[in-house]
Tab-separated table of N, CA and C in Angstrom:
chain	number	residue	atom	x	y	z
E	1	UNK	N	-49.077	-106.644	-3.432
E	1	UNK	CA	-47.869	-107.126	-2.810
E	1	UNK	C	-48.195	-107.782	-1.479
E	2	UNK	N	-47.788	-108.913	-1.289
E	2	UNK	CA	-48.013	-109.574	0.236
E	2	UNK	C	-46.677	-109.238	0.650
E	3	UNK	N	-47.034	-108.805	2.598
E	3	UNK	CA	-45.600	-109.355	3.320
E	3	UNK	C	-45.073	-110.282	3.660
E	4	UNK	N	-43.646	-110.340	3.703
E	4	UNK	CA	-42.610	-111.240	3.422
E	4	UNK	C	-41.974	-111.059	4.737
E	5	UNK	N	-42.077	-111.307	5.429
E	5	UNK	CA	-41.385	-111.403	6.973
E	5	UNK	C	-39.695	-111.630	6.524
E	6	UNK	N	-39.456	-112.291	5.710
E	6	UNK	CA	-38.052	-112.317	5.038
E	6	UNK	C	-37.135	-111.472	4.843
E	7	UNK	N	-38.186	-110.793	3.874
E	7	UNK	CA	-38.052	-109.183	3.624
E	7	UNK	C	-37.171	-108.369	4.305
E	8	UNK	N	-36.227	-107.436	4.366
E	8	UNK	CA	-35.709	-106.588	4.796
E	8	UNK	C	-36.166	-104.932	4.822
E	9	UNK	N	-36.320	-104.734	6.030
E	9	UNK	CA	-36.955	-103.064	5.674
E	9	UNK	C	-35.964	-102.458	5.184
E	10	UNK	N	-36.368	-101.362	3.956
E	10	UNK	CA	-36.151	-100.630	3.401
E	10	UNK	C	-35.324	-99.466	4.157
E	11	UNK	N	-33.866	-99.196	3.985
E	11	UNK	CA	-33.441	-98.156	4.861
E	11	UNK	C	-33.659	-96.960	4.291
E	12	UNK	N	-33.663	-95.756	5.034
E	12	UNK	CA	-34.089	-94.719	4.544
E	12	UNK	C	-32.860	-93.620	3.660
E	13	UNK	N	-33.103	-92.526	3.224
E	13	UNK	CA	-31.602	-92.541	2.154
E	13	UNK	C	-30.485	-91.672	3.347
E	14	UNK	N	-30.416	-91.815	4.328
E	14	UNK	CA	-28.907	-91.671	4.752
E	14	UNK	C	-28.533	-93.026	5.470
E	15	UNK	N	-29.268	-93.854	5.024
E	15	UNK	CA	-28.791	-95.424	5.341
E	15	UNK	C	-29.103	-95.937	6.711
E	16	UNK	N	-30.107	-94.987	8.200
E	16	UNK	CA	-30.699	-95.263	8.841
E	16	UNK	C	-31.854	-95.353	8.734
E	17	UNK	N	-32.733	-96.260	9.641
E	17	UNK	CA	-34.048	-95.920	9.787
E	17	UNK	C	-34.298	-95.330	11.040
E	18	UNK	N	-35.328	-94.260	11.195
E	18	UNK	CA	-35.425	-93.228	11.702
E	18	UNK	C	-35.058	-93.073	13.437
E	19	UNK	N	-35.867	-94.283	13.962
E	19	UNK	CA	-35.462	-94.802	15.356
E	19	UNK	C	-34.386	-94.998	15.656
E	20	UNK	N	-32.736	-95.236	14.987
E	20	UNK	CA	-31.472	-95.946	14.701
E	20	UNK	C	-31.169	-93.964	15.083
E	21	UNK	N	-31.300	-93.178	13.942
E	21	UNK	CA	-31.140	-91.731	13.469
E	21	UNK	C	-30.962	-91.239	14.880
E	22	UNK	N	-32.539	-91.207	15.601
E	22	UNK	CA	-32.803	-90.055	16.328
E	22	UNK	C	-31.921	-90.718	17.823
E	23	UNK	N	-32.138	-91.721	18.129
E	23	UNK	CA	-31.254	-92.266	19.277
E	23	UNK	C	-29.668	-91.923	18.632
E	24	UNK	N	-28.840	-92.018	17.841
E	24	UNK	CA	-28.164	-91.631	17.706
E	24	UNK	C	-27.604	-90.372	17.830
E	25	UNK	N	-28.523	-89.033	17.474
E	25	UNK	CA	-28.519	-87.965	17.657
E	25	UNK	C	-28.583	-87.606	19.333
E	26	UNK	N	-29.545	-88.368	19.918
E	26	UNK	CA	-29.494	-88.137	21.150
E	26	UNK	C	-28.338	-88.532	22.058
E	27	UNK	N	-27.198	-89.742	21.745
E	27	UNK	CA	-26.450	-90.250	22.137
E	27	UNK	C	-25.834	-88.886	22.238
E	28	UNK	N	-25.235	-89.229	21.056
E	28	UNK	CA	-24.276	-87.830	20.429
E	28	UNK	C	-24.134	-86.493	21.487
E	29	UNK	N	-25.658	-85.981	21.876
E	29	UNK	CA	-25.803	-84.662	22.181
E	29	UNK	C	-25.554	-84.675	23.989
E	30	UNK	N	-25.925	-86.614	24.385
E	30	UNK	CA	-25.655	-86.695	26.084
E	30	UNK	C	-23.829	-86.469	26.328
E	31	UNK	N	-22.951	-87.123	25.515
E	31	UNK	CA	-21.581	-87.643	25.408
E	31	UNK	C	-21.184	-85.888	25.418
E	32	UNK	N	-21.589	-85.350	24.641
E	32	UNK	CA	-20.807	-84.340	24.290
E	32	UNK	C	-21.186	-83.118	25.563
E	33	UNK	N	-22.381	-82.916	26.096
E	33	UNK	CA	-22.447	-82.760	27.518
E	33	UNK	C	-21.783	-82.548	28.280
E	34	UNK	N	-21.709	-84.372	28.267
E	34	UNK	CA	-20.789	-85.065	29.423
E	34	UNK	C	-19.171	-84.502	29.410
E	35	UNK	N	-18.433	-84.547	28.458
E	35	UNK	CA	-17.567	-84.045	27.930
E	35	UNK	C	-17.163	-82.691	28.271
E	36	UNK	N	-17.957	-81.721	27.806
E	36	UNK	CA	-18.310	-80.047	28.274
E	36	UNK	C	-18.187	-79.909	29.851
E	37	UNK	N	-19.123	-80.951	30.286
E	37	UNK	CA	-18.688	-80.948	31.586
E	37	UNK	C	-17.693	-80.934	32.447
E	38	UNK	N	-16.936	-82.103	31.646
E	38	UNK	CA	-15.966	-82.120	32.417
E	38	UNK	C	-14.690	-81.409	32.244
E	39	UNK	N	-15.044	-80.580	30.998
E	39	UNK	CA	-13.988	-79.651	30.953
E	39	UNK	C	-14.343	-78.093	31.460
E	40	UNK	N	-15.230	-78.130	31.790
E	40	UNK	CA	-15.777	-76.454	32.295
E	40	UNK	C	-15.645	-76.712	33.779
E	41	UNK	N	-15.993	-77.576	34.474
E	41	UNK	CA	-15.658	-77.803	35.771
E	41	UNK	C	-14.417	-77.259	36.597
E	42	UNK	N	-13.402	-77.602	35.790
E	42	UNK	CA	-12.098	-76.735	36.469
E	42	UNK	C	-12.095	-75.136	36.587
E	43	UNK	N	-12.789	-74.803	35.489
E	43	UNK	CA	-13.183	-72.930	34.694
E	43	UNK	C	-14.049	-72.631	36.266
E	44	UNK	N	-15.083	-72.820	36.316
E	44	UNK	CA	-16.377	-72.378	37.348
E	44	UNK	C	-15.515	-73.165	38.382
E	45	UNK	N	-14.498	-73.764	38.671
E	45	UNK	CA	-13.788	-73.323	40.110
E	45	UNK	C	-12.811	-72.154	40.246
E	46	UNK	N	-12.058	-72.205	39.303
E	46	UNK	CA	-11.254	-71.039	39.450
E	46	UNK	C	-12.083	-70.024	39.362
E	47	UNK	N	-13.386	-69.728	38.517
E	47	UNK	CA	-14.232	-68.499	39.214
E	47	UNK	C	-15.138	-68.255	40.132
E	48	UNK	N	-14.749	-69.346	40.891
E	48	UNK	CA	-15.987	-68.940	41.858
E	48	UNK	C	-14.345	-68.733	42.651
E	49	UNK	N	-13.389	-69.081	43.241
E	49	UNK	CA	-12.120	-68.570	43.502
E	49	UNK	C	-12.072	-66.938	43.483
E	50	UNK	N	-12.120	-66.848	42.007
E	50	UNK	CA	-12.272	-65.011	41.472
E	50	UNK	C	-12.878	-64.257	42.275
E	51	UNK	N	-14.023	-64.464	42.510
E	51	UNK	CA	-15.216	-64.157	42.838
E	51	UNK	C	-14.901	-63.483	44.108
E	52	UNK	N	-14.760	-64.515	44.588
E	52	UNK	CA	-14.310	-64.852	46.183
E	52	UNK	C	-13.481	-63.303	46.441
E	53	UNK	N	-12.084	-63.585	45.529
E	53	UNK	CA	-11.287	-63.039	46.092
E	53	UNK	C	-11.708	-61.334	45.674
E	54	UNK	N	-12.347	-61.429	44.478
E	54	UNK	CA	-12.446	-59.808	44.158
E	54	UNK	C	-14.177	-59.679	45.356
E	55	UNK	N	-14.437	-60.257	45.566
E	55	UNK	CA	-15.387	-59.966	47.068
E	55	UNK	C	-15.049	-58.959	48.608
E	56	UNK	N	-13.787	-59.878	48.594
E	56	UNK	CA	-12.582	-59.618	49.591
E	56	UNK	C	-11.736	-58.179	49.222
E	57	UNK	N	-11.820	-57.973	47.944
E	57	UNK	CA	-10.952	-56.619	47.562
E	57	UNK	C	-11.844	-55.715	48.039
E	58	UNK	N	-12.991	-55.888	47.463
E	58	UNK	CA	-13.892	-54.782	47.719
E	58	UNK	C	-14.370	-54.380	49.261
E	59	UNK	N	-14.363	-55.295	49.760
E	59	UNK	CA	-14.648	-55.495	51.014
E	59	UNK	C	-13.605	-54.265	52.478
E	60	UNK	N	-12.213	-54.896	51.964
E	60	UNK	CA	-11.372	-54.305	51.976
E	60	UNK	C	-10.745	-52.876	51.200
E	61	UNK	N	-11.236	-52.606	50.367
E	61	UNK	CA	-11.602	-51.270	49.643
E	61	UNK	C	-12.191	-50.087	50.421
E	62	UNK	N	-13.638	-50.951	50.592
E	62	UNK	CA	-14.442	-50.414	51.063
E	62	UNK	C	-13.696	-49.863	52.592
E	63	UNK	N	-13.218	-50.719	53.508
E	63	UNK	CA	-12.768	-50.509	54.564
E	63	UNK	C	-11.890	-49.318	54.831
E	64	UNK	N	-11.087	-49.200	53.730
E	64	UNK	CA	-10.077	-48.481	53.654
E	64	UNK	C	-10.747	-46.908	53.495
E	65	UNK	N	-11.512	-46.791	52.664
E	65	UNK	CA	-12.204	-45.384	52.307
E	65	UNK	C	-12.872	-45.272	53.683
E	66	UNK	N	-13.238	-46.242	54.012
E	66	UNK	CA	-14.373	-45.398	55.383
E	66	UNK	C	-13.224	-45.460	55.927
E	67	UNK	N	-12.192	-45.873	56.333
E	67	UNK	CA	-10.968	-45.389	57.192
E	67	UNK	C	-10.225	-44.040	56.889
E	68	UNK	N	-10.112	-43.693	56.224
E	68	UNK	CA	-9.783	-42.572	55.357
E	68	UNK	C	-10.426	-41.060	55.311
E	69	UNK	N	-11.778	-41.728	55.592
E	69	UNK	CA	-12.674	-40.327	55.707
E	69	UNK	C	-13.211	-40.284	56.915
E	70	UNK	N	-12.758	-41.143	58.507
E	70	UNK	CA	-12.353	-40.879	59.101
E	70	UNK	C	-11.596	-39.625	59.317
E	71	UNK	N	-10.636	-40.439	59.122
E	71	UNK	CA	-9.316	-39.646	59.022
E	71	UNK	C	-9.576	-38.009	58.953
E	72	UNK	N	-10.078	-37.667	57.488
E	72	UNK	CA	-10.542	-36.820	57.225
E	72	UNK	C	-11.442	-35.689	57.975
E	73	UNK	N	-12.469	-36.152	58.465
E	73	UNK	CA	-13.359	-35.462	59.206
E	73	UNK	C	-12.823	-35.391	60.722
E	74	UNK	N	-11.858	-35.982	61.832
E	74	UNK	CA	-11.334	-35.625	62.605
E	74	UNK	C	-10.455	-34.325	62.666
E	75	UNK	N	-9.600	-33.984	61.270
E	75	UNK	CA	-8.570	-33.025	60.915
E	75	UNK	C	-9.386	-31.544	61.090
E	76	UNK	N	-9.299	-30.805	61.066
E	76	UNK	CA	-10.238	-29.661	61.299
E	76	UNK	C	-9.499	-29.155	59.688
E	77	UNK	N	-10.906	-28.549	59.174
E	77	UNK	CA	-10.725	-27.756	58.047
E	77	UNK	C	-9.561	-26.902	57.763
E	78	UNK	N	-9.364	-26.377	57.116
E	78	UNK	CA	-7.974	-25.561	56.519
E	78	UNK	C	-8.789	-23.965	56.404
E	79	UNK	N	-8.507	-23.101	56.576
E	79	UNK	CA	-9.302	-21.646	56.604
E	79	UNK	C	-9.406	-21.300	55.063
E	80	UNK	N	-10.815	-20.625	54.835
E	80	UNK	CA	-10.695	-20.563	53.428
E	80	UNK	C	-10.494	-18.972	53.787
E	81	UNK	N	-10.047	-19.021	52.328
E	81	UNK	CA	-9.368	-17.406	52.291
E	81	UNK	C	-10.164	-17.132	50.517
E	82	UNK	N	-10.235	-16.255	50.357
E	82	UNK	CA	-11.004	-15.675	49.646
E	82	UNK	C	-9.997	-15.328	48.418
E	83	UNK	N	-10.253	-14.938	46.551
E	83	UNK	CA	-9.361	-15.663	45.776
E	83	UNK	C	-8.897	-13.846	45.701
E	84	UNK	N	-9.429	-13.332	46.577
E	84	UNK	CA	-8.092	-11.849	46.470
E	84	UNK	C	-7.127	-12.097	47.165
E	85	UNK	N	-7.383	-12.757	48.416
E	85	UNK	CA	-6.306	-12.708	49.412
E	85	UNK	C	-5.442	-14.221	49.125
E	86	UNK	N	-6.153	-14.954	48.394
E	86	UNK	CA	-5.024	-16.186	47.503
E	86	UNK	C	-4.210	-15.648	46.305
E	87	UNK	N	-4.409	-14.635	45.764
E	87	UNK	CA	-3.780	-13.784	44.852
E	87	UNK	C	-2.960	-13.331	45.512
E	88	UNK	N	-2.919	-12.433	46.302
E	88	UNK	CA	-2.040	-11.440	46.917
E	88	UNK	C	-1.157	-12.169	47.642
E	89	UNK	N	-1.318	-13.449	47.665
E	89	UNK	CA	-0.492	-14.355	48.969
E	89	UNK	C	0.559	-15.178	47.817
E	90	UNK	N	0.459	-15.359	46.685
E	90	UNK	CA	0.786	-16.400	45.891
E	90	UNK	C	2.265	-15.677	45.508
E	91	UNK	N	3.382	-16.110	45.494
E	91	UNK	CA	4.326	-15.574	44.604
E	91	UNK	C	5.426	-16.992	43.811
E	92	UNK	N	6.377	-16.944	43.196
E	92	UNK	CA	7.038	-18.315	42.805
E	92	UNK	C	8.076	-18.570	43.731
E	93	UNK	N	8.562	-17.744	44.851
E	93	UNK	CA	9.348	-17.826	45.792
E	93	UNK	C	8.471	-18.679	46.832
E	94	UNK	N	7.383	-17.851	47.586
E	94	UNK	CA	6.544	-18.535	47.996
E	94	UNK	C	6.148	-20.105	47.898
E	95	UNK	N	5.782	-20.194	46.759
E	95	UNK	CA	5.632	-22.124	46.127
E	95	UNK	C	7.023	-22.536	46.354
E	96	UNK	N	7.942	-22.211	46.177
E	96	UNK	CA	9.060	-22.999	46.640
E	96	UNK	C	9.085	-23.331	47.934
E	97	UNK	N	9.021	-21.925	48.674
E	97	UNK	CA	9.505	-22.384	49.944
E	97	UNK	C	8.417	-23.198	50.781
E	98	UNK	N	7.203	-22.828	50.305
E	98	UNK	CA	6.036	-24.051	50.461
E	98	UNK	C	6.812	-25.629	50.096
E	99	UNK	N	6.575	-25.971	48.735
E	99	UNK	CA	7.085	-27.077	48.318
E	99	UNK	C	8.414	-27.965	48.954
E	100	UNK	N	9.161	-26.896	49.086
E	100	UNK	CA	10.701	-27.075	50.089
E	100	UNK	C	9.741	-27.829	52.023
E	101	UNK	N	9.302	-26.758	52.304
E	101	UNK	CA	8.832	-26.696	53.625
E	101	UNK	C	8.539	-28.262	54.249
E	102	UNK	N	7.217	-28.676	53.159
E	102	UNK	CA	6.780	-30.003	53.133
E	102	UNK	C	7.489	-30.962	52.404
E	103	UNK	N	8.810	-30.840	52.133
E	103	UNK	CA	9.289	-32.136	51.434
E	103	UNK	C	8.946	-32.514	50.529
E	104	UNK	N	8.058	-32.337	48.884
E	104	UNK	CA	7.455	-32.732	48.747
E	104	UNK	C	8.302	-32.612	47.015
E	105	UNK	N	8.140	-33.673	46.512
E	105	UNK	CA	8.793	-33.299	44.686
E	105	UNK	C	7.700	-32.344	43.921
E	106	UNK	N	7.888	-32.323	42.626
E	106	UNK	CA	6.899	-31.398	42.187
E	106	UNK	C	5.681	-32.287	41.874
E	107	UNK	N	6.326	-33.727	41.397
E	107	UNK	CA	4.831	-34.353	41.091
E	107	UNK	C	3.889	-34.467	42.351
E	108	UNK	N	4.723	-34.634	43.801
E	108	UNK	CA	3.849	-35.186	44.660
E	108	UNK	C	2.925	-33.521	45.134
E	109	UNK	N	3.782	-32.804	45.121
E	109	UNK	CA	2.742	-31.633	45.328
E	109	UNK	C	1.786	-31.120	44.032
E	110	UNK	N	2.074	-31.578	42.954
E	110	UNK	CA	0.668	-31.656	42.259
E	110	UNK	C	-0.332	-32.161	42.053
E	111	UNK	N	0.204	-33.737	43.127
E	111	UNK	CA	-1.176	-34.890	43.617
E	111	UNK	C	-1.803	-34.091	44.215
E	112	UNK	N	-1.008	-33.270	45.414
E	112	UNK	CA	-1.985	-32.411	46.633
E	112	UNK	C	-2.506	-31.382	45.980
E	113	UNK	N	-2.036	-30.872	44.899
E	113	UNK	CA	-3.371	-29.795	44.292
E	113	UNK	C	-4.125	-30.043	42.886
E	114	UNK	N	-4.060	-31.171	42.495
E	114	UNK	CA	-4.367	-31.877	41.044
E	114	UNK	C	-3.837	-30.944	39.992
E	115	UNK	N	-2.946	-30.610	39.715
E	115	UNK	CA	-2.194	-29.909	38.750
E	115	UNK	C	-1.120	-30.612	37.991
E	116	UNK	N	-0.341	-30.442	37.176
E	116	UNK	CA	0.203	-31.065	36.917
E	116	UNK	C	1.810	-30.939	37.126
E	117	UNK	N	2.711	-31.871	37.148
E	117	UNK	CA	4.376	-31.372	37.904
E	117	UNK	C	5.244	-30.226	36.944
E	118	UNK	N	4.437	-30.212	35.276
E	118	UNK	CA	4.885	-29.519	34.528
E	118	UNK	C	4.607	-27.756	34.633
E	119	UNK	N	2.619	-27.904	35.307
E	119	UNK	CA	2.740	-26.432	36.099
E	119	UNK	C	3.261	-25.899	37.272
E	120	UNK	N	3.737	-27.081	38.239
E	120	UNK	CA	4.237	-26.571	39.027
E	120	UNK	C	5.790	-25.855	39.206
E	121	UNK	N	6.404	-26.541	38.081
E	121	UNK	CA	7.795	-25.913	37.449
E	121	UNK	C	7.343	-24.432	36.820
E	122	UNK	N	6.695	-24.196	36.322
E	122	UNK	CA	6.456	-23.064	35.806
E	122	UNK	C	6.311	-21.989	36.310
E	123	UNK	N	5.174	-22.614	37.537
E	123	UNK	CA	4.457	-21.556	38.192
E	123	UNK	C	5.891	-20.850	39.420
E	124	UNK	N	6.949	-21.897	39.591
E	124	UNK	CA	8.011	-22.184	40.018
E	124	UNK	C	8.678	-21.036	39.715
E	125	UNK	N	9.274	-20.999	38.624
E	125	UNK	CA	10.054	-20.397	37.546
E	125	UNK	C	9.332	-19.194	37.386
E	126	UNK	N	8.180	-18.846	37.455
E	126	UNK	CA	7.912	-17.892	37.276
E	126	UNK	C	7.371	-17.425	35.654
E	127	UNK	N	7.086	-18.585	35.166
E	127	UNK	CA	7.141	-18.708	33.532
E	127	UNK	C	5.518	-18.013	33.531
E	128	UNK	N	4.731	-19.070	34.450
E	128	UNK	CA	3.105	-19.299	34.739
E	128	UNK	C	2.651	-18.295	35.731
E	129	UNK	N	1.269	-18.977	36.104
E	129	UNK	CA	0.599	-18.588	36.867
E	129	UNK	C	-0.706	-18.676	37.209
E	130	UNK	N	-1.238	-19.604	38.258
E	130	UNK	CA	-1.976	-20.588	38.307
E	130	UNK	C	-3.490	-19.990	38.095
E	131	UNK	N	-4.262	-20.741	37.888
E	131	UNK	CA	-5.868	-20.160	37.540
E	131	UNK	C	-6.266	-20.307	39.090
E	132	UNK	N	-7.292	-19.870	39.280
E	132	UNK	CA	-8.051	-19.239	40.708
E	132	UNK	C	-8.452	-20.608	41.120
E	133	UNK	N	-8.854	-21.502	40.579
E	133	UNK	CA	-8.648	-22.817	41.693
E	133	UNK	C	-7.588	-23.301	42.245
E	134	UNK	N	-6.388	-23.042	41.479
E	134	UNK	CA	-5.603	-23.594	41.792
E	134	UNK	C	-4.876	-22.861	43.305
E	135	UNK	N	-5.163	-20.813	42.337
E	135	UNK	CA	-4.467	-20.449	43.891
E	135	UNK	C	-5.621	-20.918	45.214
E	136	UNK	N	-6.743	-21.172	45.067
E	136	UNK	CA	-7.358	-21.217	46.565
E	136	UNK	C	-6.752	-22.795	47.064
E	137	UNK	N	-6.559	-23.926	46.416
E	137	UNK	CA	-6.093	-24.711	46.853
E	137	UNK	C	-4.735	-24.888	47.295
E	138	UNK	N	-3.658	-23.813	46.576
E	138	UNK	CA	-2.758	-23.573	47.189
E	138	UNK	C	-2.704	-22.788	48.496
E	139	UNK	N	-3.511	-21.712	48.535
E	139	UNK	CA	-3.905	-21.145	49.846
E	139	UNK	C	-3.994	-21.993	50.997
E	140	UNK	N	-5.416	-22.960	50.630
E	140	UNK	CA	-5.488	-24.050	51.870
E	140	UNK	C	-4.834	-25.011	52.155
E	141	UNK	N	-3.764	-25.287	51.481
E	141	UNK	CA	-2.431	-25.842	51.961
E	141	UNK	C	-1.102	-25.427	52.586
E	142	UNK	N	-0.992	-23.807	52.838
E	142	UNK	CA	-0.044	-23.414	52.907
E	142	UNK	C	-0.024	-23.770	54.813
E	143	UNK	N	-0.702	-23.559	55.247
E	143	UNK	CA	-0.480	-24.270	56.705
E	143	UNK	C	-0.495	-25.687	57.455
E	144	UNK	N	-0.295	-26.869	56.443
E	144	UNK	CA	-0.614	-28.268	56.944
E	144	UNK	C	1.082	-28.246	56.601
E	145	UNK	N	1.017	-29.528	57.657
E	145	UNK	CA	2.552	-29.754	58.186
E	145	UNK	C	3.130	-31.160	57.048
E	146	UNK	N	4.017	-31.591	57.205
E	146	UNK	CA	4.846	-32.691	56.466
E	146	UNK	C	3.817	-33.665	56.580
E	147	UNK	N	3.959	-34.597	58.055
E	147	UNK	CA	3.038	-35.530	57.948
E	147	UNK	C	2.262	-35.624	57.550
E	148	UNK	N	0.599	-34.643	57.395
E	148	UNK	CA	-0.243	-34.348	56.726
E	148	UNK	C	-0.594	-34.012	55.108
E	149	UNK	N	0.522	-33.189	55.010
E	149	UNK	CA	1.115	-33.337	53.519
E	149	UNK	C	1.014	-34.857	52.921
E	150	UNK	N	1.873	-35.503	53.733
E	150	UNK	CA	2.348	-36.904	53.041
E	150	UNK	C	1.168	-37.592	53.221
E	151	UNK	N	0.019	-38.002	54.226
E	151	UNK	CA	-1.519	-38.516	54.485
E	151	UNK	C	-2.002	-38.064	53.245
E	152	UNK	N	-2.095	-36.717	52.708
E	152	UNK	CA	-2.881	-36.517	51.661
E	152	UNK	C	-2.431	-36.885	50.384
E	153	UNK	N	-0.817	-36.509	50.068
E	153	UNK	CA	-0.618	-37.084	49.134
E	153	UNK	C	-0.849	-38.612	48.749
E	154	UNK	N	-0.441	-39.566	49.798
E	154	UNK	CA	-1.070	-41.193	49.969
E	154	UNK	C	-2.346	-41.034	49.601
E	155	UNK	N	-3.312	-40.394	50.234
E	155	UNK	CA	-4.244	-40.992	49.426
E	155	UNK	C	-4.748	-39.920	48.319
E	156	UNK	N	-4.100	-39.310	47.845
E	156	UNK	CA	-4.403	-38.763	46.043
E	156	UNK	C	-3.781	-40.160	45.324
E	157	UNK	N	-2.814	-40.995	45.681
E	157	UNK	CA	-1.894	-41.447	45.133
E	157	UNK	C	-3.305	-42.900	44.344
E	158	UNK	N	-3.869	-43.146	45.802
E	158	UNK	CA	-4.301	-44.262	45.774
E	158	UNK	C	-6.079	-43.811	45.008
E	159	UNK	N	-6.143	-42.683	45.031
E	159	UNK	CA	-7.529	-42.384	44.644
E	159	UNK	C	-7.977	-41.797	43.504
């Protein structure tokens, strides 16, 4: 066979020849990029925004707890009393007039002793009767005043 400059090259069977193919493919893969780009651009601002702002929470988080335990370590301890003499001290008249004393509903005085508002009705009523953590933590509350009450409950609330 001689060449025929005439001749037409032979296309290959998906109807390109290979150089036509691969630049095409490459077109294809810059456009679509480009494209991606410009739609993710708005996304990675609003999160770097995010970012920002949950930076700032924490920041401020943070602030708040070391303010807090402040707080805390200025107050002088509460006297511990020992779980005979939190027994012998505990009655359901008592928790009332505690609970009454400090203002406090039943849920918010079960923030201040992590119990729940359903034992504190009980223990109330006289139905219950609290397990030995509970009376020593009732113990070391029976002498903090309203305001203090309400400081602690705020931050059970928040913690």
């Amino acid at each position: 066979m001689i060449n025929n400059p005439q001749r037409p090259k032979l296309p290959t069977p998906q109807g390109l020849d290979m150089t036509n193919q691969t630049q095409l493919k490459n077109d294809i893969a810059r456009i679509a990029r480009k494209e991606a780009r410009v739609l993710i651009a708005p996304l990675l601002k609003r999160l770097a925004v995010y970012r920002h702002d949950i930076a700032a929470l924490k920041r401020e988080r943070g602030a708040h707890l070391r303010s807090t335990k402040a707080v805390a370590k200025r107050e002088p301890a509460p006297a511990k009393l020992s779980l005979e003499e939190a027994t012998e001290a505990f009655s359901a008249d008592a928790l009332i007039a505690l609970r009454t004393r400090l203002g406090l509903t039943a849920q918010e005085f079960g923030l201040l002793i992590d119990a729940s508002p359903m034992s504190i009705y009980r223990w109330e009523s006289g139905n219950g009767r609290p397990r030995a953590t509970f009376l020593l933590k009732l113990a070391s509350i029976r002498n903090i005043g309203k305001i203090k009450a309400r400081k602690l409950v705020t931050i059970a609330q928040e913690g």
